[in-house]
Short mmCIF file of C-alpha atoms in Angstrom, two decimals:
data_model
loop_
_atom_site.label_atom_id
_atom_site.label_comp_id
_atom_site.label_asym_id
_atom_site.label_seq_id
_atom_site.Cartn_x
_atom_site.Cartn_y
_atom_site.Cartn_z
CA MET J 1 -0.84 2.91 13.33
CA ARG J 2 2.54 3.95 11.63
CA ARG J 3 2.04 5.13 7.96
CA ILE J 4 4.47 4.43 5.31
CA SER J 5 4.76 5.63 1.96
CA CYS J 6 3.61 4.05 -1.23
CA GLY J 7 7.43 3.60 -2.54
CA ALA J 8 8.58 2.31 0.46
CA ARG J 9 5.57 -0.11 0.91
CA ARG J 10 6.19 -1.48 -2.66
CA ARG J 11 9.90 -2.17 -1.73
CA ARG J 12 9.09 -4.00 1.34
CA VAL J 13 6.56 -6.27 -0.56
CA LEU J 14 9.30 -7.07 -3.08
CA LEU J 15 11.70 -7.95 -0.27
CA LEU J 16 8.82 -9.82 1.48
CA ILE J 17 8.04 -11.83 -1.52
CA ALA J 18 11.77 -12.61 -2.35
CA GLY J 19 12.49 -13.79 1.08
CA MET J 20 9.65 -15.39 2.81
CA ALA J 21 8.77 -19.10 3.12
CA LEU J 22 5.02 -19.59 3.23
CA SER J 23 3.22 -21.99 5.79
CA THR J 24 -0.13 -21.72 4.06
CA ALA J 25 -1.80 -24.64 2.30
CA GLY J 26 -0.87 -23.45 -1.16
CA ALA J 27 2.78 -23.35 -0.42
CA ALA J 28 3.33 -25.58 2.57
CA SER J 29 6.53 -26.80 1.01
CA ALA J 30 7.64 -23.36 -0.59
CA PRO J 31 11.44 -22.70 -0.35
CA ALA J 32 12.49 -19.62 1.46
CA ARG J 33 14.29 -18.40 -1.87
CA ALA J 34 11.99 -17.01 -4.58
CA GLN J 35 11.66 -19.29 -7.70
CA ALA J 36 11.15 -18.35 -11.28
CA THR J 37 8.11 -19.30 -13.35
CA SER J 38 7.82 -19.93 -16.88
CA GLY J 39 5.28 -20.91 -19.69
CA GLU J 40 1.87 -19.83 -20.01
CA PRO J 41 0.01 -18.45 -17.03
CA VAL J 42 -2.58 -20.57 -15.16
CA THR J 43 -5.30 -18.19 -14.84
CA ILE J 44 -7.83 -17.74 -12.01
CA GLY J 45 -10.91 -15.57 -12.24
CA ALA J 46 -12.34 -13.69 -9.19
CA ILE J 47 -15.73 -11.84 -9.02
CA LEU J 48 -15.60 -9.45 -5.95
CA SER J 49 -17.91 -6.85 -4.68
CA VAL J 50 -15.22 -3.94 -4.75
CA THR J 51 -17.88 -1.34 -5.20
CA GLY J 52 -21.39 -1.11 -4.09
CA PRO J 53 -23.12 -1.99 -0.78
CA VAL J 54 -20.84 -4.92 -0.09
CA ALA J 55 -17.71 -3.17 -0.85
CA GLY J 56 -16.56 -3.40 2.74
CA VAL J 57 -16.20 -7.13 2.25
CA GLY J 58 -15.04 -7.24 -1.35
CA GLN J 59 -12.16 -4.74 -1.01
CA PRO J 60 -10.32 -6.63 1.87
CA GLU J 61 -10.91 -9.98 -0.03
CA ARG J 62 -9.34 -8.33 -3.09
CA ASP J 63 -6.30 -7.25 -1.11
CA GLY J 64 -5.81 -10.64 0.40
CA ALA J 65 -6.12 -12.37 -2.73
CA LEU J 66 -3.71 -9.99 -4.48
CA LEU J 67 -1.14 -10.69 -1.93
CA ALA J 68 -1.48 -14.42 -2.46
CA GLU J 69 -1.16 -14.15 -6.24
CA LYS J 70 2.28 -12.47 -5.65
CA ILE J 71 3.56 -14.87 -2.89
CA VAL J 72 2.35 -18.01 -5.00
CA ASN J 73 4.41 -16.84 -7.87
CA ALA J 74 7.45 -15.90 -5.94
CA SER J 75 7.00 -19.53 -4.48
CA GLY J 76 7.29 -21.25 -7.91
CA GLY J 77 3.76 -20.50 -9.17
CA VAL J 78 1.38 -23.63 -10.16
CA GLY J 79 3.71 -26.34 -11.08
CA GLY J 80 6.44 -23.87 -12.36
CA ARG J 81 3.81 -21.78 -14.31
CA PRO J 82 3.00 -18.47 -13.28
CA LEU J 83 -0.33 -17.87 -11.62
CA LYS J 84 -2.57 -14.83 -12.99
CA LEU J 85 -5.48 -13.48 -11.10
CA VAL J 86 -8.24 -11.66 -13.06
CA ILE J 87 -10.52 -9.82 -10.76
CA GLU J 88 -13.74 -8.29 -11.74
CA ASP J 89 -16.11 -6.16 -9.82
CA ASP J 90 -19.69 -7.09 -9.64
CA ALA J 91 -20.62 -3.90 -7.91
CA SER J 92 -22.55 -6.00 -5.40
CA ASN J 93 -24.90 -6.91 -7.97
CA PRO J 94 -26.01 -10.60 -9.07
CA ASP J 95 -26.75 -9.50 -12.64
CA THR J 96 -23.64 -7.75 -13.03
CA ALA J 97 -21.78 -10.90 -11.37
CA ILE J 98 -23.23 -13.11 -14.03
CA SER J 99 -22.16 -10.90 -16.91
CA LYS J 100 -18.56 -10.67 -15.49
CA ALA J 101 -18.37 -14.39 -14.72
CA THR J 102 -19.50 -15.17 -18.28
CA GLY J 103 -16.72 -13.07 -19.67
CA LEU J 104 -14.10 -14.71 -17.55
CA ILE J 105 -15.15 -18.36 -18.33
CA ARG J 106 -15.89 -17.81 -22.19
CA SER J 107 -13.31 -15.20 -23.03
CA THR J 108 -10.51 -15.29 -20.48
CA LYS J 109 -10.97 -19.20 -20.07
CA VAL J 110 -10.07 -19.30 -16.58
CA ARG J 111 -9.27 -22.50 -14.75
CA ALA J 112 -11.22 -21.61 -11.56
CA LEU J 113 -13.49 -18.99 -10.13
CA ILE J 114 -13.40 -17.30 -6.88
CA GLY J 115 -16.35 -15.48 -5.47
CA SER J 116 -18.36 -13.75 -5.03
CA SER J 117 -18.36 -11.52 -2.04
CA ASN J 118 -22.01 -11.75 -1.47
CA LEU J 119 -24.53 -14.61 -1.18
CA PRO J 120 -26.90 -13.61 -4.11
CA SER J 121 -24.03 -13.16 -6.61
CA THR J 122 -22.36 -16.41 -5.25
CA VAL J 123 -25.64 -18.33 -6.09
CA ALA J 124 -25.97 -16.69 -9.54
CA ILE J 125 -22.57 -17.43 -10.74
CA GLY J 126 -22.83 -20.99 -9.43
CA GLY J 127 -25.42 -21.67 -12.14
CA LEU J 128 -22.68 -21.00 -14.51
CA THR J 129 -19.86 -22.82 -13.13
CA ASP J 130 -21.82 -26.14 -11.93
CA PRO J 131 -23.01 -27.16 -15.36
CA ILE J 132 -19.34 -27.29 -16.69
CA ARG J 133 -17.87 -28.32 -13.22
CA LEU J 134 -15.76 -25.33 -13.10
CA PRO J 135 -14.08 -25.22 -9.59
CA GLN J 136 -15.69 -22.07 -7.64
CA ALA J 137 -14.28 -21.22 -4.34
CA ALA J 138 -17.22 -18.99 -2.85
CA LEU J 139 -16.40 -16.31 -0.15
CA SER J 140 -19.62 -16.90 1.54
CA GLY J 141 -21.21 -19.73 3.54
CA ILE J 142 -23.52 -22.22 1.66
CA GLY J 143 -26.82 -20.52 0.94
CA PRO J 144 -30.16 -21.95 -0.53
CA ALA J 145 -30.97 -25.62 -1.08
CA VAL J 146 -29.78 -25.50 -4.67
CA GLU J 147 -26.16 -24.96 -3.73
CA ALA J 148 -25.99 -28.24 -1.86
CA LYS J 149 -26.34 -30.01 -5.38
CA ARG J 150 -23.47 -28.02 -6.75
CA THR J 151 -20.55 -30.30 -6.24
CA CYS J 152 -17.76 -28.13 -7.59
CA VAL J 153 -18.44 -25.14 -5.47
CA VAL J 154 -16.67 -25.03 -2.11
CA HIS J 155 -17.22 -22.40 0.62
CA LEU J 156 -14.61 -20.63 2.60
CA LEU J 157 -17.28 -19.03 5.14
CA ALA J 158 -19.39 -20.49 7.55
CA PRO J 159 -22.93 -21.65 6.64
CA GLN J 160 -25.60 -19.58 7.82
CA GLU J 161 -26.91 -21.92 10.23
CA LEU J 162 -23.56 -22.14 11.83
CA ASN J 163 -23.25 -18.21 12.02
CA ALA J 164 -26.58 -18.38 14.04
CA ARG J 165 -25.42 -20.88 16.34
CA ALA J 166 -22.27 -19.02 16.81
CA ALA J 167 -24.16 -15.94 18.04
CA LEU J 168 -26.66 -18.04 20.06
CA THR J 169 -23.95 -19.76 21.70
CA TYR J 170 -22.54 -16.65 23.07
CA VAL J 171 -26.12 -15.32 23.98
CA ARG J 172 -26.88 -18.21 26.16
CA ASP J 173 -23.52 -19.41 27.66
CA ALA J 174 -21.58 -16.25 27.86
CA LEU J 175 -24.34 -13.44 28.42
CA LYS J 176 -26.96 -15.75 30.04
CA ALA J 177 -29.68 -13.85 27.90
CA LYS J 178 -33.26 -14.80 26.96
CA ARG J 179 -34.69 -12.12 24.81
CA VAL J 180 -32.89 -11.15 21.78
CA GLY J 181 -33.68 -8.32 19.49
CA LEU J 182 -32.64 -8.75 15.88
CA LEU J 183 -31.87 -6.32 13.26
CA HIS J 184 -31.00 -7.76 10.01
CA ASP J 185 -30.49 -6.59 6.28
CA SER J 186 -32.30 -8.07 3.29
CA GLY J 187 -29.37 -9.98 1.80
CA TYR J 188 -26.82 -12.01 3.80
CA GLY J 189 -28.70 -10.74 6.94
CA GLN J 190 -32.02 -12.39 5.87
CA ALA J 191 -30.27 -15.69 5.30
CA VAL J 192 -28.71 -15.76 8.85
CA ALA J 193 -32.02 -14.45 10.30
CA ASN J 194 -33.86 -17.37 8.86
CA SER J 195 -31.47 -19.77 10.70
CA LEU J 196 -31.72 -17.88 13.80
CA LYS J 197 -35.44 -18.30 13.72
CA ALA J 198 -35.00 -21.90 12.98
CA VAL J 199 -32.56 -22.64 16.02
CA ALA J 200 -33.30 -20.14 18.64
CA PRO J 201 -35.73 -22.47 20.41
CA GLU J 202 -32.81 -25.14 20.85
CA TYR J 203 -30.96 -22.42 22.87
CA GLY J 204 -33.95 -21.38 25.06
CA VAL J 205 -33.68 -18.05 23.41
CA GLU J 206 -36.72 -15.83 22.25
CA LEU J 207 -36.36 -13.54 19.50
CA ALA J 208 -38.46 -10.98 21.01
CA GLN J 209 -38.20 -8.42 18.12
CA VAL J 210 -37.20 -9.04 14.55
CA GLU J 211 -36.56 -5.98 12.16
CA LYS J 212 -35.52 -6.21 8.63
CA PHE J 213 -33.97 -3.16 6.37
CA GLU J 214 -32.79 -3.04 3.00
CA ILE J 215 -29.33 -3.37 2.19
CA GLY J 216 -27.46 0.07 1.72
CA ALA J 217 -30.01 1.59 4.16
CA THR J 218 -28.66 5.00 5.70
CA ASP J 219 -30.98 5.12 8.49
CA VAL J 220 -32.76 2.29 10.46
CA SER J 221 -33.59 4.16 13.48
CA ALA J 222 -37.35 3.25 13.31
CA GLN J 223 -36.53 -0.39 13.19
CA ALA J 224 -33.94 0.02 16.01
CA ALA J 225 -36.59 1.65 18.22
CA LYS J 226 -38.83 -1.04 17.91
CA VAL J 227 -36.10 -3.50 19.16
CA LYS J 228 -35.62 -1.17 22.03
CA ASN J 229 -39.15 -0.88 22.95
CA ALA J 230 -39.32 -4.72 23.03
CA GLY J 231 -37.14 -4.94 26.23
CA VAL J 232 -34.60 -7.23 24.95
CA ASP J 233 -31.54 -8.42 26.80
CA VAL J 234 -29.15 -8.38 23.75
CA VAL J 235 -29.17 -7.13 20.22
CA VAL J 236 -28.02 -9.06 17.49
CA ILE J 237 -26.99 -7.15 14.19
CA VAL J 238 -26.58 -9.16 10.98
CA ALA J 239 -25.57 -6.74 8.23
CA SER J 240 -22.67 -5.50 5.95
CA SER J 241 -23.02 -2.12 7.28
CA ALA J 242 -21.99 0.19 10.14
CA THR J 243 -25.59 2.12 10.02
CA PRO J 244 -27.40 -0.10 12.35
CA PHE J 245 -24.54 -0.17 14.89
CA ARG J 246 -24.70 3.58 14.90
CA ASN J 247 -28.61 3.75 15.37
CA VAL J 248 -28.65 1.33 18.24
CA HIS J 249 -26.09 3.22 19.91
CA ASP J 250 -27.96 6.51 19.44
CA LEU J 251 -30.92 5.12 21.24
CA ARG J 252 -28.81 3.99 24.19
CA ILE J 253 -30.70 0.67 24.55
CA GLY J 254 -27.97 -0.22 27.10
CA VAL J 255 -27.70 -3.95 26.32
CA PRO J 256 -24.88 -5.99 24.82
CA VAL J 257 -24.51 -5.93 21.05
CA ILE J 258 -23.27 -8.86 19.11
CA GLY J 259 -22.32 -8.16 15.44
CA SER J 260 -21.75 -10.59 12.47
CA ILE J 261 -18.66 -11.36 10.75
CA ALA J 262 -20.14 -9.15 7.68
CA SER J 263 -19.43 -6.15 9.71
CA SER J 264 -16.27 -7.08 11.63
CA SER J 265 -13.56 -5.32 9.36
CA TYR J 266 -11.65 -2.59 10.58
CA ASP J 267 -13.35 -0.25 7.93
CA TYR J 268 -16.73 -1.04 9.31
CA VAL J 269 -15.78 -0.57 12.82
CA ARG J 270 -14.11 2.88 12.10
CA ALA J 271 -17.46 3.76 10.43
CA MET J 272 -19.35 2.76 13.47
CA GLY J 273 -17.50 5.30 15.62
CA GLU J 274 -17.90 5.18 19.31
CA ALA J 275 -20.86 2.89 18.52
CA ALA J 276 -18.29 0.13 18.01
CA GLU J 277 -17.02 0.10 21.49
CA GLY J 278 -18.06 -3.21 23.44
CA VAL J 279 -19.47 -4.74 20.28
CA ILE J 280 -18.99 -8.63 20.31
CA PHE J 281 -18.08 -10.55 17.09
CA PRO J 282 -18.02 -14.26 16.50
CA GLU J 283 -15.37 -14.69 13.61
CA PHE J 284 -12.25 -16.29 12.79
CA LEU J 285 -9.12 -13.98 12.78
CA ILE J 286 -8.33 -11.54 15.55
CA ALA J 287 -5.24 -10.11 14.05
CA GLU J 288 -4.18 -8.53 17.58
CA ASP J 289 -3.95 -11.90 19.06
CA PRO J 290 -3.77 -14.47 16.05
CA LEU J 291 -3.83 -18.26 16.54
CA PRO J 292 -0.54 -19.91 15.93
CA HIS J 293 -1.37 -21.07 12.27
CA GLN J 294 -2.31 -17.37 11.49
CA VAL J 295 0.67 -15.57 12.80
CA LYS J 296 2.73 -15.56 9.73
CA PHE J 297 -0.24 -14.43 7.56
CA VAL J 298 -0.80 -11.51 9.82
CA ALA J 299 2.83 -10.45 9.78
CA THR J 300 2.95 -10.81 6.03
CA PHE J 301 -0.26 -8.63 5.31
CA LYS J 302 0.67 -6.06 7.75
CA GLU J 303 4.35 -5.84 6.22
CA ALA J 304 2.73 -5.63 2.80
CA TYR J 305 -0.03 -3.26 3.50
CA GLY J 306 0.93 -1.47 6.71
CA ARG J 307 -2.25 -2.49 8.35
CA LEU J 308 -3.79 -5.57 10.14
CA PRO J 309 -5.84 -8.11 8.14
CA LYS J 310 -9.43 -9.41 9.20
CA ASN J 311 -11.45 -12.29 8.13
CA TYR J 312 -12.12 -11.37 4.52
CA GLU J 313 -8.41 -10.59 3.66
CA ALA J 314 -7.63 -14.11 5.02
CA ALA J 315 -10.54 -15.53 2.95
CA GLY J 316 -9.10 -13.90 -0.20
CA TRP J 317 -5.59 -15.23 0.57
CA ASP J 318 -6.96 -18.73 1.35
CA ALA J 319 -9.07 -18.99 -1.89
CA VAL J 320 -6.04 -18.10 -4.01
CA ASN J 321 -3.76 -20.30 -2.16
CA LEU J 322 -5.99 -23.34 -2.00
CA LEU J 323 -6.94 -23.34 -5.56
CA ALA J 324 -3.24 -22.83 -6.69
CA LYS J 325 -2.32 -25.89 -4.66
CA VAL J 326 -5.18 -28.04 -6.03
CA LEU J 327 -4.56 -26.98 -9.65
CA ALA J 328 -0.71 -27.68 -9.06
CA GLU J 329 -1.77 -31.38 -7.64
CA ALA J 330 -4.27 -31.96 -10.44
CA GLY J 331 -1.93 -30.70 -13.28
CA PRO J 332 -2.32 -27.37 -14.83
CA GLU J 333 -3.76 -29.02 -17.88
CA ALA J 334 -6.20 -31.44 -15.89
CA ASP J 335 -9.83 -31.11 -16.73
CA ASN J 336 -12.35 -29.44 -14.44
CA ALA J 337 -13.47 -32.69 -12.99
CA ALA J 338 -10.03 -33.56 -12.09
CA VAL J 339 -9.66 -30.27 -10.24
CA CYS J 340 -12.88 -30.52 -8.46
CA ALA J 341 -11.88 -33.95 -7.11
CA ALA J 342 -8.57 -32.49 -5.91
CA LEU J 343 -10.62 -29.73 -4.17
CA ARG J 344 -12.99 -32.03 -2.30
CA LYS J 345 -10.98 -32.93 0.77
CA PRO J 346 -9.75 -31.33 4.05
CA LEU J 347 -7.42 -28.34 3.46
CA ARG J 348 -5.60 -26.12 6.08
CA GLY J 349 -6.15 -22.40 5.27
CA VAL J 350 -5.49 -19.25 7.36
CA LEU J 351 -9.00 -18.51 8.18
CA ALA J 352 -9.67 -22.04 9.49
CA THR J 353 -9.16 -25.68 8.58
CA TYR J 354 -11.66 -26.71 5.88
CA ASP J 355 -13.14 -30.05 4.82
CA PHE J 356 -14.59 -29.46 1.37
CA SER J 357 -15.66 -32.96 1.15
CA ALA J 358 -18.29 -32.24 3.99
CA PRO J 359 -21.99 -31.95 2.81
CA ASP J 360 -21.93 -28.15 3.58
CA MET J 361 -18.67 -28.07 1.39
CA THR J 362 -16.85 -26.06 4.13
CA GLY J 363 -16.49 -28.34 7.02
CA LEU J 364 -16.43 -25.71 9.67
CA GLY J 365 -17.76 -26.29 12.92
CA LEU J 366 -18.64 -23.95 16.07
CA SER J 367 -14.91 -24.76 17.32
CA SER J 368 -13.69 -22.97 14.47
CA PHE J 369 -15.04 -19.59 15.75
CA SER J 370 -13.24 -17.30 18.07
CA TYR J 371 -15.11 -14.20 19.93
CA SER J 372 -13.83 -10.86 20.06
CA GLN J 373 -14.86 -7.60 21.62
CA VAL J 374 -13.94 -4.08 20.16
CA LYS J 375 -12.19 -2.00 22.85
CA ASN J 376 -10.64 1.45 21.71
CA GLY J 377 -10.87 0.38 18.15
CA SER J 378 -9.09 -2.76 18.47
CA PHE J 379 -10.32 -6.42 18.62
CA VAL J 380 -9.66 -8.35 21.93
CA ARG J 381 -10.12 -11.95 22.25
CA LEU J 382 -12.70 -13.38 24.53
CA PRO J 383 -12.76 -16.54 26.38
CA LEU J 384 -14.93 -19.16 24.67
CA PRO J 385 -18.30 -19.56 26.39
CA ALA J 386 -18.65 -22.40 28.47
CA ARG J 387 -21.85 -23.97 29.32
#
């Protein structure tokens, strides 16, 4: 990929912001000419895992969110007032997420909160936002049952059961496989693994070997060897890490590998090395072959950063744009309940079309997914599996 200097990139971003007309939900009616903002900023907080084991997810979310902040402000801000995004790093730790969120709520007095990048932190800070009905745009799928009672938290990624069904649909309909080996981490991977175990019988699929490892593990060869010895038809890996992919590759199991969206970033794929070749991902944004409503975002992001975006950059972008949109609709001075009410409805994003009024507060379905396969470091769109 062609590299550009920081100075040249900055000039490109400024030109881009000044001239572009947005087609995202947050600026569907934005004019092509940059608009001035005035008055007190409308502040949105974000708790992202920029460091720690989930940094491979949090960093791209940060990049997408920061670009969205610039574009929203260049398009007139929130009802004419500037949008201010304050990002805090939870270091992939739920306790840190609570501390950072408390500061954003009590001291910074944010109007809405984005995050976190990982499920345990998302659930933790939901315990702070729910009682005061502060709008929270979670960058994860809905998790434990307690989240279903939190009516002011919406989710921009698929529920864990839907992630499980997307993988099993490909296993059954495209690969015609029966015996699955499952490698998963102890965080997000555990939540998806629980759903895989619950719904696998519906797909006529047997989880022949299930192996768990801790988040941040640097070697899962022992668990991968057990999967190999089980004689499986396909390996499903659910983790925010390149490690299990490398270990499975080194054992030369010789069966298809399906990854999860959590490991679909370009950074993770590069870290996988030659182990990435042929891995299949159920995901939402294939930047090399975007869907029509994603084309402008992909071009905008590439122009700004000099690289292609993936799912988590789009999620960060969507979170800022959607919150800016509903804050503008409800009015910058509207109370939390009014903003929550404005948020609970269908909204079009780049990653997907959401329905935040749905019981799972995301409204995604299997039809929202695309499938890709890594070939020579790039993602190639695969045909949707047909039964």
